[in-house]
Short mmCIF file of C-alpha atoms and ligand atoms in Angstrom, two decimals:
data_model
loop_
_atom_site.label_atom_id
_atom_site.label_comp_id
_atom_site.label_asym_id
_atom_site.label_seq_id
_atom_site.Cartn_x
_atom_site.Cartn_y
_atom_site.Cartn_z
CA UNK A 1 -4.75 -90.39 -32.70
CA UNK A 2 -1.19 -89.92 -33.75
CA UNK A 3 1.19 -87.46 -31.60
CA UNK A 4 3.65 -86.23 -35.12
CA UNK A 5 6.24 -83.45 -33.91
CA UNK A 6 5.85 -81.14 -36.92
CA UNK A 7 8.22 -78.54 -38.22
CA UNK A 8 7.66 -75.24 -36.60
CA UNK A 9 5.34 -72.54 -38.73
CA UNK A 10 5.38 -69.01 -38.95
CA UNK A 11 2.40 -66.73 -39.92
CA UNK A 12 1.86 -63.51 -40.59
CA UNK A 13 -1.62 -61.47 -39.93
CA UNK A 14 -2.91 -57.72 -40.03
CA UNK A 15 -5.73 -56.49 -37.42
CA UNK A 16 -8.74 -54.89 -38.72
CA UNK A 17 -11.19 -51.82 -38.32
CA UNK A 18 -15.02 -52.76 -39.10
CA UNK A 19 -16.55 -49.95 -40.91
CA UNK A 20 -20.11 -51.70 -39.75
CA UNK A 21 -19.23 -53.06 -36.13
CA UNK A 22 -19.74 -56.81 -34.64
CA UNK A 23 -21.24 -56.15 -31.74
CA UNK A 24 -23.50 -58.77 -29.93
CA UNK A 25 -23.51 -63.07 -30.50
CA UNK A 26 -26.60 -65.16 -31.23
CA UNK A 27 -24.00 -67.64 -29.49
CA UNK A 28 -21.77 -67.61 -27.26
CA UNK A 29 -20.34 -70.80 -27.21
CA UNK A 30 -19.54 -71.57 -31.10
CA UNK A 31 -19.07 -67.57 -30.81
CA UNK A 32 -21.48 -66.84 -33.79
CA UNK A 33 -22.15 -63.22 -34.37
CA UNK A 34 -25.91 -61.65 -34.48
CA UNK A 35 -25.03 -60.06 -37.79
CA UNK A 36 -22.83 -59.23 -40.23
CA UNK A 37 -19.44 -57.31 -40.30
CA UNK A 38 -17.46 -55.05 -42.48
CA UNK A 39 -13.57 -53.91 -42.28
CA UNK A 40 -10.38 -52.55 -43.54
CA UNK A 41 -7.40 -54.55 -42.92
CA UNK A 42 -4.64 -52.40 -41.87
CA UNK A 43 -0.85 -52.58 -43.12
CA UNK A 44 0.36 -50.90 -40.11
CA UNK A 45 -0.85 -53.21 -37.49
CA UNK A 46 0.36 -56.93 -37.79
CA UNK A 47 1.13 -59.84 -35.35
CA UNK A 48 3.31 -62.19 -36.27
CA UNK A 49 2.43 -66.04 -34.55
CA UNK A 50 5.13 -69.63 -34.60
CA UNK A 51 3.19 -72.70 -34.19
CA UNK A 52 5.00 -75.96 -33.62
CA UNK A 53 2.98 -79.16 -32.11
CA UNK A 54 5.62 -81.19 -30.32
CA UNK A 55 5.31 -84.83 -29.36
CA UNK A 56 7.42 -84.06 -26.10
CA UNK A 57 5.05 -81.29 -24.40
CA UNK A 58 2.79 -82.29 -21.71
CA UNK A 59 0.51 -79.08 -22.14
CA UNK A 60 0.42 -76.32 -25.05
CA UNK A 61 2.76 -73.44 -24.17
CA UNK A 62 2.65 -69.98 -25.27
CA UNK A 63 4.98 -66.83 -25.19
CA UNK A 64 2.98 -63.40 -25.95
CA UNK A 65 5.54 -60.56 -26.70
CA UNK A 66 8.08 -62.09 -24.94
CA UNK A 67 6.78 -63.16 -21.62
CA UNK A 68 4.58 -66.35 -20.96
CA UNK A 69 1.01 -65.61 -21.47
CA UNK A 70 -1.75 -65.38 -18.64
CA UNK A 71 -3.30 -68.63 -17.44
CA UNK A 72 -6.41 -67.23 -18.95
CA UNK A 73 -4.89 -66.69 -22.27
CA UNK A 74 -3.20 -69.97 -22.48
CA UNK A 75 -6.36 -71.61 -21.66
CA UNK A 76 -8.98 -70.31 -23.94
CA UNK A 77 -6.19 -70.52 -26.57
CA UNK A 78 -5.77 -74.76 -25.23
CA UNK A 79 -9.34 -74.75 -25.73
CA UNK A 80 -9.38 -73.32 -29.46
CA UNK A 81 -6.29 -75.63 -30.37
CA UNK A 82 -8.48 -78.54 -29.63
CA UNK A 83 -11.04 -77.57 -32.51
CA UNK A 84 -7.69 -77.76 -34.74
CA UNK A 85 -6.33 -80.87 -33.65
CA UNK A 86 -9.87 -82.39 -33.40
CA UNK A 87 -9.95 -81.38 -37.51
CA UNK A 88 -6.40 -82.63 -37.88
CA UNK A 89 -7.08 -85.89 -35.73
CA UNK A 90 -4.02 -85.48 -33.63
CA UNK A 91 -3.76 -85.08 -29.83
CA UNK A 92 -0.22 -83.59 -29.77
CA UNK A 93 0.12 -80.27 -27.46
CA UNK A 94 1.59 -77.14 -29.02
CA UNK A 95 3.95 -74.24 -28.50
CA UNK A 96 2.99 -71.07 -30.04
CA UNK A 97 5.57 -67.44 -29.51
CA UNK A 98 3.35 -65.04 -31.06
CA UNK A 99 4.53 -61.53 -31.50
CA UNK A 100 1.79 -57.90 -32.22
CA UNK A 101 3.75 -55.35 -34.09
CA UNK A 102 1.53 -52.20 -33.97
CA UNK A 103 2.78 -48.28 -33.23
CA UNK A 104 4.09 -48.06 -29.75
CA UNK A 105 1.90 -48.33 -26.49
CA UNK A 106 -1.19 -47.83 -29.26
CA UNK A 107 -3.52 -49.48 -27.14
CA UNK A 108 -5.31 -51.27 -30.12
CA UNK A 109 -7.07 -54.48 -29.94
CA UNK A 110 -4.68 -57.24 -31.20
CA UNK A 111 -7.42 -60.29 -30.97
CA UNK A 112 -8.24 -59.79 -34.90
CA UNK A 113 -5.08 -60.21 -35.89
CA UNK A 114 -3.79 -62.36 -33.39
CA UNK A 115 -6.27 -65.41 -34.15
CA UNK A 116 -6.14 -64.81 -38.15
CA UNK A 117 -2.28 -65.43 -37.68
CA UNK A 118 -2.90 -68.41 -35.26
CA UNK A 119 -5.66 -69.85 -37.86
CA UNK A 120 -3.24 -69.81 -40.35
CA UNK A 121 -0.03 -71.24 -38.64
CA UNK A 122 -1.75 -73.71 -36.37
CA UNK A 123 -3.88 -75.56 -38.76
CA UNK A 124 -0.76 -75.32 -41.23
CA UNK A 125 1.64 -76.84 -38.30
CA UNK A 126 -0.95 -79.62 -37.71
CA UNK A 127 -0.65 -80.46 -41.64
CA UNK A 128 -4.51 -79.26 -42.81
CA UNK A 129 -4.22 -77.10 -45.77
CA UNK A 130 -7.53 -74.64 -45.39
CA UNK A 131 -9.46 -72.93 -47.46
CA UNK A 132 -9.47 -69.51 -46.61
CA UNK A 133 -13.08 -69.72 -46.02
CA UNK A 134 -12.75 -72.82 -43.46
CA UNK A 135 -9.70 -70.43 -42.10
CA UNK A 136 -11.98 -67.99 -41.48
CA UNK A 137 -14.56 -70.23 -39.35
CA UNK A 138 -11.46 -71.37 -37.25
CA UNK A 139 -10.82 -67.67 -36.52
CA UNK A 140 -14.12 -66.67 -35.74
CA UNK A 141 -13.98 -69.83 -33.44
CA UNK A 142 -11.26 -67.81 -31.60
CA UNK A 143 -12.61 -63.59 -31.75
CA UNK A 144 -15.52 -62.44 -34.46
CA UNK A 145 -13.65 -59.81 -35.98
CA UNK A 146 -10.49 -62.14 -36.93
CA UNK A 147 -13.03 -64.03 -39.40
CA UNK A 148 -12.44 -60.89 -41.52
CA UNK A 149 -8.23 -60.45 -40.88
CA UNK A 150 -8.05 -63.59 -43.15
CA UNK A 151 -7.99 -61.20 -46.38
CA UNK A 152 -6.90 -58.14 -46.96
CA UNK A 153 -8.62 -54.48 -48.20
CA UNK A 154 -12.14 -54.76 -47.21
CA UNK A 155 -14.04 -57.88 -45.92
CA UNK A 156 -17.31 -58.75 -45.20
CA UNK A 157 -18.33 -61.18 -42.22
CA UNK A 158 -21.69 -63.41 -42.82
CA UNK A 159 -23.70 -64.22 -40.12
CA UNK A 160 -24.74 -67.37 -41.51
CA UNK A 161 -27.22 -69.82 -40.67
CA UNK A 162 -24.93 -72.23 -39.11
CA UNK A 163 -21.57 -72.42 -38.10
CA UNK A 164 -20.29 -73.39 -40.95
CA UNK A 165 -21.68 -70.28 -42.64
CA UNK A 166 -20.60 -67.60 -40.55
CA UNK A 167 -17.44 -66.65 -42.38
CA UNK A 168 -15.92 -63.94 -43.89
CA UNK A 169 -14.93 -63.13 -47.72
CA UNK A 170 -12.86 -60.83 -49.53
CA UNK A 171 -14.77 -57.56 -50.99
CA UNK A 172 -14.25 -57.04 -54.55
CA UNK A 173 -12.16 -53.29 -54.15
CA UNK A 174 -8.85 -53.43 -54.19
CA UNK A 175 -8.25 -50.31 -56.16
CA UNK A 176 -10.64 -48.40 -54.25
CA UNK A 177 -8.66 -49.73 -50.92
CA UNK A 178 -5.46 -48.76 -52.03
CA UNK A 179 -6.74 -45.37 -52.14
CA UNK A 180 -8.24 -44.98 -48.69
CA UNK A 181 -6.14 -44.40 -45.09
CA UNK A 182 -6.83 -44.81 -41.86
CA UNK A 183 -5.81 -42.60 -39.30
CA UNK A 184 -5.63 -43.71 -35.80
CA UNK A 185 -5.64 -41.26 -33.03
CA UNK A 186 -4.59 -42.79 -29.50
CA UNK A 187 -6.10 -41.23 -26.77
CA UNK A 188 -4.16 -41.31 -24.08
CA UNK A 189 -3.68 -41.01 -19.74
CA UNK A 190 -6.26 -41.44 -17.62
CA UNK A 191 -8.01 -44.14 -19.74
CA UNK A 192 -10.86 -45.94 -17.35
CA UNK A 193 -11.08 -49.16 -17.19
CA UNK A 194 -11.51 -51.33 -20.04
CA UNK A 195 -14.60 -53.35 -20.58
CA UNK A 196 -13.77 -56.47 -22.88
CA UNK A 197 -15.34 -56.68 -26.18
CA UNK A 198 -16.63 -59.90 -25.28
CA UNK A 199 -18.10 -58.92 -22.24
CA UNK A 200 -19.28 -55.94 -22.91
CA UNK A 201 -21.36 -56.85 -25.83
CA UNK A 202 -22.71 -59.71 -24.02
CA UNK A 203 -23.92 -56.92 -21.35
CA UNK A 204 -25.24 -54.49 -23.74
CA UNK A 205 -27.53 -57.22 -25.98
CA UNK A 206 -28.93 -58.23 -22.29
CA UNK A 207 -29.63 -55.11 -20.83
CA UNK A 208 -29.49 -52.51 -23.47
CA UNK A 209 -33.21 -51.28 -24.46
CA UNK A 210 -31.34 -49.78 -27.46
CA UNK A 211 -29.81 -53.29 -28.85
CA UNK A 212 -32.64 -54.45 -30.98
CA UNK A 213 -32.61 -50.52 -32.67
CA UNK A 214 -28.68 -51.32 -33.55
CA UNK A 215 -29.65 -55.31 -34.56
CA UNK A 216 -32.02 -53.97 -36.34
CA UNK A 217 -30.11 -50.83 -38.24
CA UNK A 218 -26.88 -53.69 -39.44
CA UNK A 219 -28.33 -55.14 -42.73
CA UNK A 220 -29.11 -51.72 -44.29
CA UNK A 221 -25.99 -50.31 -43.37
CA UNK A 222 -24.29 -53.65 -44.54
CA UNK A 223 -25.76 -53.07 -48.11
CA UNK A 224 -24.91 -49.40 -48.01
CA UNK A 225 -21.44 -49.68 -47.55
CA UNK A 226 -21.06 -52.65 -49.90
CA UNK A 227 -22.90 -50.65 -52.78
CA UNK A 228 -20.64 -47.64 -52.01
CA UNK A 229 -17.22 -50.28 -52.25
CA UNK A 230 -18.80 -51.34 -55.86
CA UNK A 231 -18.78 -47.34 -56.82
CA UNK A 232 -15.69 -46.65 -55.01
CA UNK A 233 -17.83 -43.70 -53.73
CA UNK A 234 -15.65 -42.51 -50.19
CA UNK A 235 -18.34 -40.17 -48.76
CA UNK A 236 -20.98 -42.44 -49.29
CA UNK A 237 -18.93 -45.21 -47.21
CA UNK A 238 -17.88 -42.84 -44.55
CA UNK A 239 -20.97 -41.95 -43.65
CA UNK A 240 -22.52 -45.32 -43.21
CA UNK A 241 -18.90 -45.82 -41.39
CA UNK A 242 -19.66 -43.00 -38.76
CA UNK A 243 -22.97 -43.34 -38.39
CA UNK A 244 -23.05 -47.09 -37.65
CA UNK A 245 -20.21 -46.69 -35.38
CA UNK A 246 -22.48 -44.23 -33.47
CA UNK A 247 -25.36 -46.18 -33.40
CA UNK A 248 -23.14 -48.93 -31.69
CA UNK A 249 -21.82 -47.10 -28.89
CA UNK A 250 -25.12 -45.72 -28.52
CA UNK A 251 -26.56 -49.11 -27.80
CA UNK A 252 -23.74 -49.92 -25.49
CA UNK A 253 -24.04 -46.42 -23.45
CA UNK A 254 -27.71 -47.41 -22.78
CA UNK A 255 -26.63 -50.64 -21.02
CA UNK A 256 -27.04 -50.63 -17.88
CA UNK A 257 -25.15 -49.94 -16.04
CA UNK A 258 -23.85 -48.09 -18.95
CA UNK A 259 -20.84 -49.16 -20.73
CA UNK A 260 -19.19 -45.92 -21.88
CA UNK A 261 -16.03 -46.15 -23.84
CA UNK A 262 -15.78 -42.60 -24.66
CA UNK A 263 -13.06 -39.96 -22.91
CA UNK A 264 -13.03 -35.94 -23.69
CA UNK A 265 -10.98 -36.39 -26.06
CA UNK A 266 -12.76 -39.07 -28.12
CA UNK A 267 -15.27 -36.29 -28.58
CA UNK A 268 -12.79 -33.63 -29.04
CA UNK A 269 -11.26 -35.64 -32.08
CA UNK A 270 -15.07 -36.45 -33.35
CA UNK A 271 -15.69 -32.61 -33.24
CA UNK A 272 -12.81 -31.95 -35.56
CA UNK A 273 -13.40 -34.83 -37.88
CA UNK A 274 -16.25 -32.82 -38.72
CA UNK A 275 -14.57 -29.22 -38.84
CA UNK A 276 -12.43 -30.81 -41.33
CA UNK A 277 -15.63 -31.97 -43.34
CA UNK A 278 -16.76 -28.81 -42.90
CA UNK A 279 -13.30 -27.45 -44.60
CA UNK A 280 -13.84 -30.25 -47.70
CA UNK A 281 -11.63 -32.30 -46.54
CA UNK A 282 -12.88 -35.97 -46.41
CA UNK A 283 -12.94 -37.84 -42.90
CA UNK A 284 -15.45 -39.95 -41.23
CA UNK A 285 -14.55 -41.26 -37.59
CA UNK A 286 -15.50 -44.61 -35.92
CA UNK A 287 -14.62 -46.16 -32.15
CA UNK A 288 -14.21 -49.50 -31.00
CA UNK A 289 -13.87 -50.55 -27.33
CA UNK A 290 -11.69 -48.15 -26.25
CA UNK A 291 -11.69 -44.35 -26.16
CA UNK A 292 -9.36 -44.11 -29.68
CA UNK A 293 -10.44 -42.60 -32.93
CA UNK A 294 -9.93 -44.26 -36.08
CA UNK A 295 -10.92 -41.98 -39.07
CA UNK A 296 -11.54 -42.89 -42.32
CA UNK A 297 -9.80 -40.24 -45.11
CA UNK A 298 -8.36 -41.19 -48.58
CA UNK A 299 -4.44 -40.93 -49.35
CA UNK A 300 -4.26 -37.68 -50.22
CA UNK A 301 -5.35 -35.77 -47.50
CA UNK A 302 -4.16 -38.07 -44.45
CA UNK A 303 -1.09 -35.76 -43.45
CA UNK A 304 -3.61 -33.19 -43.41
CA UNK A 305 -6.06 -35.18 -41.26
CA UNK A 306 -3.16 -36.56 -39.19
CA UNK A 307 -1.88 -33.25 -38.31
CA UNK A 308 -5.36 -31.61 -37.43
CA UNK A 309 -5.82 -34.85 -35.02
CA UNK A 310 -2.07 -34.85 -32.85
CA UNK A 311 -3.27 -30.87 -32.55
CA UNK A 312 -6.08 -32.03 -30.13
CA UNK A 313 -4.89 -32.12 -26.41
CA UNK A 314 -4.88 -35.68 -24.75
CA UNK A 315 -4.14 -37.36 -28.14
CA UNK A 316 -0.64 -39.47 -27.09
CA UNK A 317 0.41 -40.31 -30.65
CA UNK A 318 -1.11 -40.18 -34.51
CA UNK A 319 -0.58 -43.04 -37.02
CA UNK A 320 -1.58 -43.20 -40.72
CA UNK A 321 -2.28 -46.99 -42.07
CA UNK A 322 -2.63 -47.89 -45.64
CA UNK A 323 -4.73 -51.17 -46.70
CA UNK A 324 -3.03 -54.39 -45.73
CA UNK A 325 -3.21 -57.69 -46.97
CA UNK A 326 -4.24 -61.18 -46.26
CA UNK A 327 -2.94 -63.73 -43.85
CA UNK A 328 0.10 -65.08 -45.03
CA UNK A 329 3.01 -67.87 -43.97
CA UNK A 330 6.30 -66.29 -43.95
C1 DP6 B 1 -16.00 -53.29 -31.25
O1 DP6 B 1 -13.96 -59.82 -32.19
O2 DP6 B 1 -13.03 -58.84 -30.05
O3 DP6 B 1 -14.09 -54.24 -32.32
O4 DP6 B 1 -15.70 -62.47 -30.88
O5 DP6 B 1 -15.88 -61.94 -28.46
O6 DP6 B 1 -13.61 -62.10 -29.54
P1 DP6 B 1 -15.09 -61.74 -29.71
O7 DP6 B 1 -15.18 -60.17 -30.01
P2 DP6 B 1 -14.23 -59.23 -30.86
O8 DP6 B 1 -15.18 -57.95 -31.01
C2 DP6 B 1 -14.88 -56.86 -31.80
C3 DP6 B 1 -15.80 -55.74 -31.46
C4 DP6 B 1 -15.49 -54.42 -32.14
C5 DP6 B 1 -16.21 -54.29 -33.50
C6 DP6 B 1 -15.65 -55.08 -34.66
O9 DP6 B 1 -14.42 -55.29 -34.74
O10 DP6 B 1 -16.46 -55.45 -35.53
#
């Protein structure tokens, strides 16, 4: 093993919003997903990650928007650096300052983008030069739904048979990306307390007598939406985008004890995503874990859907997001 100080490496990453969800592992400890995944990277939501390994650090160090991150953090992050420099053969420790730049107190999951960004700079840093489909295992290794941050407009996660097959890979629709928007509503005040991704769908595929029904419900919606990304047809993929959103918080509210991520106002802003169907104008809504509404629209009518949405008491702030990219150095 060789300890090589290397020049420090910046990368940049945007999160994502799966249009068919992740939710439940068929392994937790190489953190391989049950099925597959599909997402929209988002342009408006990046983080922004240094990686140096340096010869003269006793442990890896890491700065999270600003401030030295948790003990927890640091250590599952130690733990995911090993795969890195196991790949790279070198034992030296590094420092990472990693920075999320999404729309103020947004409350959005950062993990996507935050490991697609580490991926990239860390196994740069450490001199491999990845493919972006070995990228995307090392992600995965780190949070499921960064697999798909590696590439930009839509992605699709494979479950795979073995580790080395559950990746993700760009979706052939660029044009059809640049068209669409997502609007994110942030419900705000009073929020309950979170239940982890991780945790949470660990919970719901053990106790859940509704989990098999969503297992079971992924590959058809999987070929759905991919078919309606071929015809660039926008109702056809926001329906399978609502619907399979539903289905997944309906698994997780029959956990039990039930894990409900839902506020008033989550419903509120679901009940007007479908007055504005209703009016012709097109929006589909899906929910992640949290109580926040992401809806689907294309380009043209987003102010429209954006201003219908900050209308709805309890929403703290409305952002429109176009298609991002990939994962990139800087
Ligand atoms: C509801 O990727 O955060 O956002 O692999 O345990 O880190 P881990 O889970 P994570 O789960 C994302 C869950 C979701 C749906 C999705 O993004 O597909």
């Amino acid at each position: 093993m060789t300890t090589p100080t290397s020049h420090p490496v910046t990368a940049r990453a945007h999160a994502n919003i799966a249009l068919v969800k992740y939710w439940g592992k068929r392994d937790a400890a190489d953190n391989l997903p049950a099925a597959g995944s599909l997402s929209l990277t988002l342009d408006a939501l990046t983080t922004i990650t240094t990686v140096r390994f340096d010869a003269a650090l006793a442990d890896d160090a890491m700065e999270l928007d600003g401030a030295p991150a948790s003990a927890a953090v640091l250590a599952k992050t130690s733990r995911w650096l090993d795969l890195v420099r196991a790949q790279a053969a070198i034992s030296t420790r590094a420092a990472i300052t990693t920075r999320n730049h999404f729309p103020t107190a947004s409350g959005l999951a950062s993990s996507a983008s935050g490991f697609a960004a580490l991926a990239l700079a860390a196994s740069r840093a450490a001199g491999l030069a990845l493919a972006p489909r070995d990228l995307s295992i090392l992600a995965r290794q780190g949070s499921g739904s960064a697999a798909r941050s590696i590439y930009g407009g839509f992605a699709r996660m494979h479950a795979g048979d073995t580790s080395d097959a559950a990746y993700a890979t760009a979706i052939d629709g660029d044009a059809f990306a640049a068209r669409v928007r997502m609007v994110i509503a942030v419900v705000g005040g009073g929020a309950p307390k979170l239940h982890l991704s991780r945790d949470a769908m660990e919970h719901c595929a053990k106790t859940s007598p509704l989990y098999a029904g969503w297992l079971a419900c992924v590959p058809g919606d999987l070929r759905a939406a991919e078919d309606a990304i071929a015809r660039a047809d926008l109702p056809a993929l926001g329906e399978i985008t609502e619907a399979n959103a539903l289905a997944m918080h309906a698994a997780a509210i029959a956990s039990r004890p039930a894990i409900i991520y839902w506020q008033p106002t989550t419903l509120a802003l679901c009940a007007e995503v479908r007055a504005l169907r209703e009016r012709g104008v097109p929006a589909w809504a899906t929910m992640d874990a949290g109580p926040h509404v992401k809806v689907l629209t294309e380009a043209a009518s987003a102010d429209v859907v954006a201003g219908a949405l900050r209308a709805i008491p309890g929403v703290s702030a409305v952002s429109i997001s176009a298609s991002g990219g990939p994962a990139v150095i800087e």
